[in-house]
Amino acid sequence: MNTLLRLADWLKSRRRRDVGNRTVGVGTVRKVKRQVFIEVVAVSGETFIGKLARCDADLDLSVLRPGLVVLVAFDPAAREELSLPDDVLAVHAAWVAAL
């Protein structure tokens, strides 16, 4: 029990010290054959609200689940241009999610 408490204290102190220089992404990176298109409806700061674009008659939605979080990069001035983060960020996100 003491080890667990010491670990919790150490994690709290690390969080306070490194707050300004961290970028955290959480998600599951999965390679899929088909693309999913999202229409951006509204942008607020660094987040957006979108809806799934129906561009294919036989769109496979089996990979989509309620609460699915997709990490994308976009420019608020060009909302229609979304891109997935590079592999380094994806690997970092997978590592953070495993903690």
Short mmCIF file of N, CA and C in Angstrom, two decimals:
data_model
loop_
_atom_site.label_atom_id
_atom_site.label_comp_id
_atom_site.label_asym_id
_atom_site.label_seq_id
_atom_site.Cartn_x
_atom_site.Cartn_y
_atom_site.Cartn_z
N MET A 1 0.82 -1.19 0.00
CA MET A 1 0.00 0.00 0.00
C MET A 1 0.87 1.26 0.00
N ASN A 2 1.96 1.23 0.79
CA ASN A 2 2.85 2.39 0.84
C ASN A 2 3.47 2.66 -0.52
N THR A 3 3.80 1.59 -1.25
CA THR A 3 4.38 1.76 -2.59
C THR A 3 3.38 2.45 -3.51
N LEU A 4 2.13 2.06 -3.42
CA LEU A 4 1.09 2.67 -4.25
C LEU A 4 0.92 4.15 -3.93
N LEU A 5 0.95 4.49 -2.64
CA LEU A 5 0.83 5.89 -2.25
C LEU A 5 2.03 6.71 -2.72
N ARG A 6 3.23 6.13 -2.62
CA ARG A 6 4.42 6.85 -3.10
C ARG A 6 4.35 7.06 -4.61
N LEU A 7 3.87 6.05 -5.33
CA LEU A 7 3.72 6.18 -6.78
C LEU A 7 2.71 7.28 -7.13
N ALA A 8 1.60 7.33 -6.41
CA ALA A 8 0.59 8.37 -6.65
C ALA A 8 1.16 9.76 -6.38
N ASP A 9 1.93 9.91 -5.29
CA ASP A 9 2.56 11.20 -5.00
C ASP A 9 3.55 11.59 -6.08
N TRP A 10 4.33 10.62 -6.56
CA TRP A 10 5.31 10.89 -7.61
C TRP A 10 4.61 11.34 -8.89
N LEU A 11 3.50 10.66 -9.25
CA LEU A 11 2.76 11.05 -10.46
C LEU A 11 2.20 12.45 -10.33
N LYS A 12 1.67 12.80 -9.15
CA LYS A 12 1.15 14.16 -8.94
C LYS A 12 2.24 15.20 -9.10
N SER A 13 3.41 14.94 -8.54
CA SER A 13 4.50 15.92 -8.65
C SER A 13 4.99 16.04 -10.08
N ARG A 14 5.03 14.94 -10.84
CA ARG A 14 5.44 14.99 -12.25
C ARG A 14 4.44 15.80 -13.07
N ARG A 15 3.17 15.64 -12.79
CA ARG A 15 2.14 16.37 -13.53
C ARG A 15 2.27 17.86 -13.31
N ARG A 16 2.50 18.28 -12.09
CA ARG A 16 2.64 19.71 -11.81
C ARG A 16 3.87 20.29 -12.49
N ARG A 17 4.95 19.55 -12.53
CA ARG A 17 6.20 20.04 -13.07
C ARG A 17 6.19 20.13 -14.60
N ASP A 18 5.54 19.19 -15.28
CA ASP A 18 5.62 19.11 -16.74
C ASP A 18 4.37 19.60 -17.46
N VAL A 19 3.49 20.32 -16.80
CA VAL A 19 2.22 20.71 -17.39
C VAL A 19 2.39 21.54 -18.65
N GLY A 20 3.34 22.46 -18.69
CA GLY A 20 3.44 23.38 -19.81
C GLY A 20 4.02 22.82 -21.09
N ASN A 21 4.68 21.68 -21.06
CA ASN A 21 5.36 21.21 -22.26
C ASN A 21 4.88 19.85 -22.73
N ARG A 22 3.64 19.49 -22.45
CA ARG A 22 3.14 18.19 -22.87
C ARG A 22 2.07 18.32 -23.93
N THR A 23 2.05 17.38 -24.84
CA THR A 23 0.95 17.22 -25.77
C THR A 23 0.47 15.79 -25.61
N VAL A 24 -0.80 15.61 -25.33
CA VAL A 24 -1.32 14.28 -25.07
C VAL A 24 -2.42 13.99 -26.06
N GLY A 25 -2.36 12.84 -26.67
CA GLY A 25 -3.42 12.37 -27.53
C GLY A 25 -3.79 10.96 -27.11
N VAL A 26 -5.05 10.65 -27.08
CA VAL A 26 -5.49 9.33 -26.68
C VAL A 26 -6.34 8.77 -27.80
N GLY A 27 -6.10 7.54 -28.16
CA GLY A 27 -6.91 6.95 -29.19
C GLY A 27 -6.37 5.61 -29.62
N THR A 28 -7.06 4.99 -30.53
CA THR A 28 -6.64 3.72 -31.10
C THR A 28 -6.37 3.96 -32.57
N VAL A 29 -5.19 3.59 -33.00
CA VAL A 29 -4.84 3.75 -34.40
C VAL A 29 -5.10 2.43 -35.09
N ARG A 30 -5.87 2.48 -36.13
CA ARG A 30 -6.25 1.27 -36.83
C ARG A 30 -6.18 1.53 -38.33
N LYS A 31 -5.61 0.60 -39.06
CA LYS A 31 -5.54 0.75 -40.52
C LYS A 31 -6.83 0.17 -41.11
N VAL A 32 -7.50 0.96 -41.91
CA VAL A 32 -8.74 0.51 -42.54
C VAL A 32 -8.61 0.66 -44.05
N LYS A 33 -9.36 -0.16 -44.76
CA LYS A 33 -9.31 -0.11 -46.22
C LYS A 33 -10.10 1.07 -46.77
N ARG A 34 -11.19 1.39 -46.12
CA ARG A 34 -12.05 2.47 -46.61
C ARG A 34 -11.84 3.73 -45.81
N GLN A 35 -12.11 4.84 -46.43
CA GLN A 35 -12.01 6.12 -45.75
C GLN A 35 -13.38 6.52 -45.22
N VAL A 36 -13.36 7.21 -44.11
CA VAL A 36 -14.58 7.77 -43.53
C VAL A 36 -14.46 9.28 -43.66
N PHE A 37 -15.46 9.91 -44.24
CA PHE A 37 -15.44 11.35 -44.42
C PHE A 37 -16.35 12.02 -43.40
N ILE A 38 -15.85 13.08 -42.80
CA ILE A 38 -16.60 13.82 -41.79
C ILE A 38 -16.82 15.24 -42.29
N GLU A 39 -18.08 15.68 -42.31
CA GLU A 39 -18.39 17.06 -42.67
C GLU A 39 -18.31 17.91 -41.41
N VAL A 40 -17.50 18.95 -41.44
CA VAL A 40 -17.36 19.83 -40.28
C VAL A 40 -18.55 20.77 -40.22
N VAL A 41 -19.25 20.76 -39.08
CA VAL A 41 -20.44 21.59 -38.89
C VAL A 41 -20.09 22.87 -38.15
N ALA A 42 -19.29 22.77 -37.10
CA ALA A 42 -18.93 23.94 -36.30
C ALA A 42 -17.53 23.76 -35.73
N VAL A 43 -16.82 24.87 -35.58
CA VAL A 43 -15.48 24.87 -35.01
C VAL A 43 -15.49 25.76 -33.78
N SER A 44 -14.92 25.26 -32.69
CA SER A 44 -14.81 26.03 -31.46
C SER A 44 -13.40 25.83 -30.91
N GLY A 45 -12.55 26.83 -31.10
CA GLY A 45 -11.15 26.70 -30.65
C GLY A 45 -10.45 25.62 -31.43
N GLU A 46 -9.97 24.59 -30.72
CA GLU A 46 -9.27 23.49 -31.38
C GLU A 46 -10.14 22.26 -31.56
N THR A 47 -11.43 22.38 -31.31
CA THR A 47 -12.32 21.24 -31.47
C THR A 47 -13.33 21.53 -32.57
N PHE A 48 -13.94 20.48 -33.08
CA PHE A 48 -14.97 20.66 -34.10
C PHE A 48 -16.10 19.68 -33.86
N ILE A 49 -17.25 20.03 -34.40
CA ILE A 49 -18.40 19.14 -34.41
C ILE A 49 -18.65 18.80 -35.87
N GLY A 50 -18.82 17.53 -36.14
CA GLY A 50 -19.02 17.12 -37.52
C GLY A 50 -20.03 16.00 -37.61
N LYS A 51 -20.35 15.65 -38.84
CA LYS A 51 -21.25 14.54 -39.07
C LYS A 51 -20.67 13.67 -40.17
N LEU A 52 -21.02 12.42 -40.13
CA LEU A 52 -20.52 11.47 -41.10
C LEU A 52 -21.09 11.78 -42.48
N ALA A 53 -20.24 11.92 -43.47
CA ALA A 53 -20.68 12.22 -44.83
C ALA A 53 -21.07 10.92 -45.52
N ARG A 54 -22.21 10.92 -46.14
CA ARG A 54 -22.69 9.74 -46.88
C ARG A 54 -22.23 9.86 -48.33
N CYS A 55 -21.04 9.35 -48.62
CA CYS A 55 -20.51 9.49 -49.97
C CYS A 55 -20.46 8.17 -50.72
N ASP A 56 -20.78 7.08 -50.05
CA ASP A 56 -20.71 5.76 -50.67
C ASP A 56 -22.00 5.01 -50.34
N ALA A 57 -22.59 4.40 -51.34
CA ALA A 57 -23.86 3.72 -51.12
C ALA A 57 -23.72 2.55 -50.14
N ASP A 58 -22.60 1.82 -50.20
CA ASP A 58 -22.41 0.68 -49.31
C ASP A 58 -21.35 0.98 -48.24
N LEU A 59 -21.49 2.12 -47.60
CA LEU A 59 -20.55 2.56 -46.58
C LEU A 59 -20.52 1.57 -45.42
N ASP A 60 -19.33 1.07 -45.08
CA ASP A 60 -19.17 0.11 -44.00
C ASP A 60 -19.00 0.86 -42.68
N LEU A 61 -20.02 0.82 -41.85
CA LEU A 61 -19.99 1.53 -40.58
C LEU A 61 -19.64 0.60 -39.42
N SER A 62 -19.19 -0.62 -39.71
CA SER A 62 -18.93 -1.58 -38.64
C SER A 62 -17.77 -1.15 -37.74
N VAL A 63 -16.85 -0.30 -38.24
CA VAL A 63 -15.73 0.14 -37.41
C VAL A 63 -16.10 1.31 -36.52
N LEU A 64 -17.24 1.93 -36.77
CA LEU A 64 -17.66 3.08 -35.97
C LEU A 64 -18.51 2.62 -34.79
N ARG A 65 -18.24 3.20 -33.65
CA ARG A 65 -18.96 2.87 -32.43
C ARG A 65 -19.40 4.16 -31.75
N PRO A 66 -20.48 4.13 -30.96
CA PRO A 66 -20.84 5.33 -30.20
C PRO A 66 -19.69 5.73 -29.28
N GLY A 67 -19.40 7.00 -29.25
CA GLY A 67 -18.32 7.49 -28.40
C GLY A 67 -16.95 7.39 -29.03
N LEU A 68 -16.87 7.00 -30.29
CA LEU A 68 -15.58 6.91 -30.98
C LEU A 68 -14.94 8.29 -31.04
N VAL A 69 -13.70 8.37 -30.66
CA VAL A 69 -12.97 9.63 -30.69
C VAL A 69 -11.95 9.55 -31.81
N VAL A 70 -12.01 10.50 -32.72
CA VAL A 70 -11.08 10.57 -33.84
C VAL A 70 -10.21 11.79 -33.64
N LEU A 71 -8.90 11.59 -33.65
CA LEU A 71 -7.96 12.69 -33.48
C LEU A 71 -7.55 13.18 -34.86
N VAL A 72 -7.86 14.43 -35.15
CA VAL A 72 -7.51 15.01 -36.44
C VAL A 72 -6.88 16.38 -36.24
N ALA A 73 -6.19 16.82 -37.26
CA ALA A 73 -5.64 18.18 -37.27
C ALA A 73 -6.39 18.96 -38.34
N PHE A 74 -6.67 20.23 -38.05
CA PHE A 74 -7.34 21.04 -39.06
C PHE A 74 -7.06 22.51 -38.81
N ASP A 75 -7.22 23.27 -39.86
CA ASP A 75 -7.06 24.72 -39.81
C ASP A 75 -8.46 25.33 -39.74
N PRO A 76 -8.79 26.09 -38.68
CA PRO A 76 -10.13 26.66 -38.59
C PRO A 76 -10.52 27.52 -39.79
N ALA A 77 -9.53 28.08 -40.48
CA ALA A 77 -9.83 28.88 -41.67
C ALA A 77 -10.22 28.01 -42.86
N ALA A 78 -9.79 26.75 -42.86
CA ALA A 78 -10.12 25.82 -43.94
C ALA A 78 -10.67 24.55 -43.31
N ARG A 79 -11.88 24.64 -42.79
CA ARG A 79 -12.45 23.55 -42.00
C ARG A 79 -12.62 22.25 -42.77
N GLU A 80 -12.72 22.35 -44.08
CA GLU A 80 -12.95 21.14 -44.86
C GLU A 80 -11.69 20.30 -45.03
N GLU A 81 -10.53 20.83 -44.67
CA GLU A 81 -9.27 20.11 -44.81
C GLU A 81 -8.86 19.51 -43.47
N LEU A 82 -9.22 18.27 -43.23
CA LEU A 82 -8.86 17.57 -42.00
C LEU A 82 -7.77 16.56 -42.32
N SER A 83 -6.86 16.35 -41.40
CA SER A 83 -5.84 15.32 -41.60
C SER A 83 -5.59 14.60 -40.29
N LEU A 84 -5.20 13.34 -40.41
CA LEU A 84 -4.86 12.57 -39.23
C LEU A 84 -3.45 12.94 -38.79
N PRO A 85 -3.15 12.79 -37.50
CA PRO A 85 -1.81 13.13 -37.03
C PRO A 85 -0.78 12.16 -37.61
N ASP A 86 0.47 12.57 -37.58
CA ASP A 86 1.51 11.70 -38.12
C ASP A 86 1.74 10.48 -37.22
N ASP A 87 2.54 9.54 -37.70
CA ASP A 87 2.76 8.29 -36.98
C ASP A 87 3.38 8.49 -35.60
N VAL A 88 4.24 9.49 -35.46
CA VAL A 88 4.89 9.72 -34.17
C VAL A 88 3.85 10.08 -33.12
N LEU A 89 2.93 10.98 -33.45
CA LEU A 89 1.87 11.34 -32.51
C LEU A 89 0.96 10.15 -32.22
N ALA A 90 0.69 9.33 -33.23
CA ALA A 90 -0.17 8.17 -33.04
C ALA A 90 0.48 7.17 -32.09
N VAL A 91 1.76 6.92 -32.25
CA VAL A 91 2.47 6.00 -31.37
C VAL A 91 2.52 6.57 -29.96
N HIS A 92 2.77 7.88 -29.83
CA HIS A 92 2.79 8.53 -28.52
C HIS A 92 1.42 8.42 -27.85
N ALA A 93 0.37 8.60 -28.62
CA ALA A 93 -0.98 8.50 -28.08
C ALA A 93 -1.26 7.08 -27.59
N ALA A 94 -0.82 6.08 -28.34
CA ALA A 94 -1.02 4.70 -27.93
C ALA A 94 -0.26 4.41 -26.64
N TRP A 95 0.93 4.98 -26.50
CA TRP A 95 1.73 4.78 -25.29
C TRP A 95 1.05 5.44 -24.09
N VAL A 96 0.55 6.65 -24.26
CA VAL A 96 -0.12 7.36 -23.17
C VAL A 96 -1.38 6.61 -22.76
N ALA A 97 -2.12 6.08 -23.73
CA ALA A 97 -3.35 5.36 -23.42
C ALA A 97 -3.06 4.08 -22.65
N ALA A 98 -1.87 3.52 -22.83
CA ALA A 98 -1.52 2.28 -22.15
C ALA A 98 -1.13 2.50 -20.69
N LEU A 99 -0.89 3.75 -20.28
CA LEU A 99 -0.47 4.02 -18.89
C LEU A 99 -1.59 3.85 -17.90
#
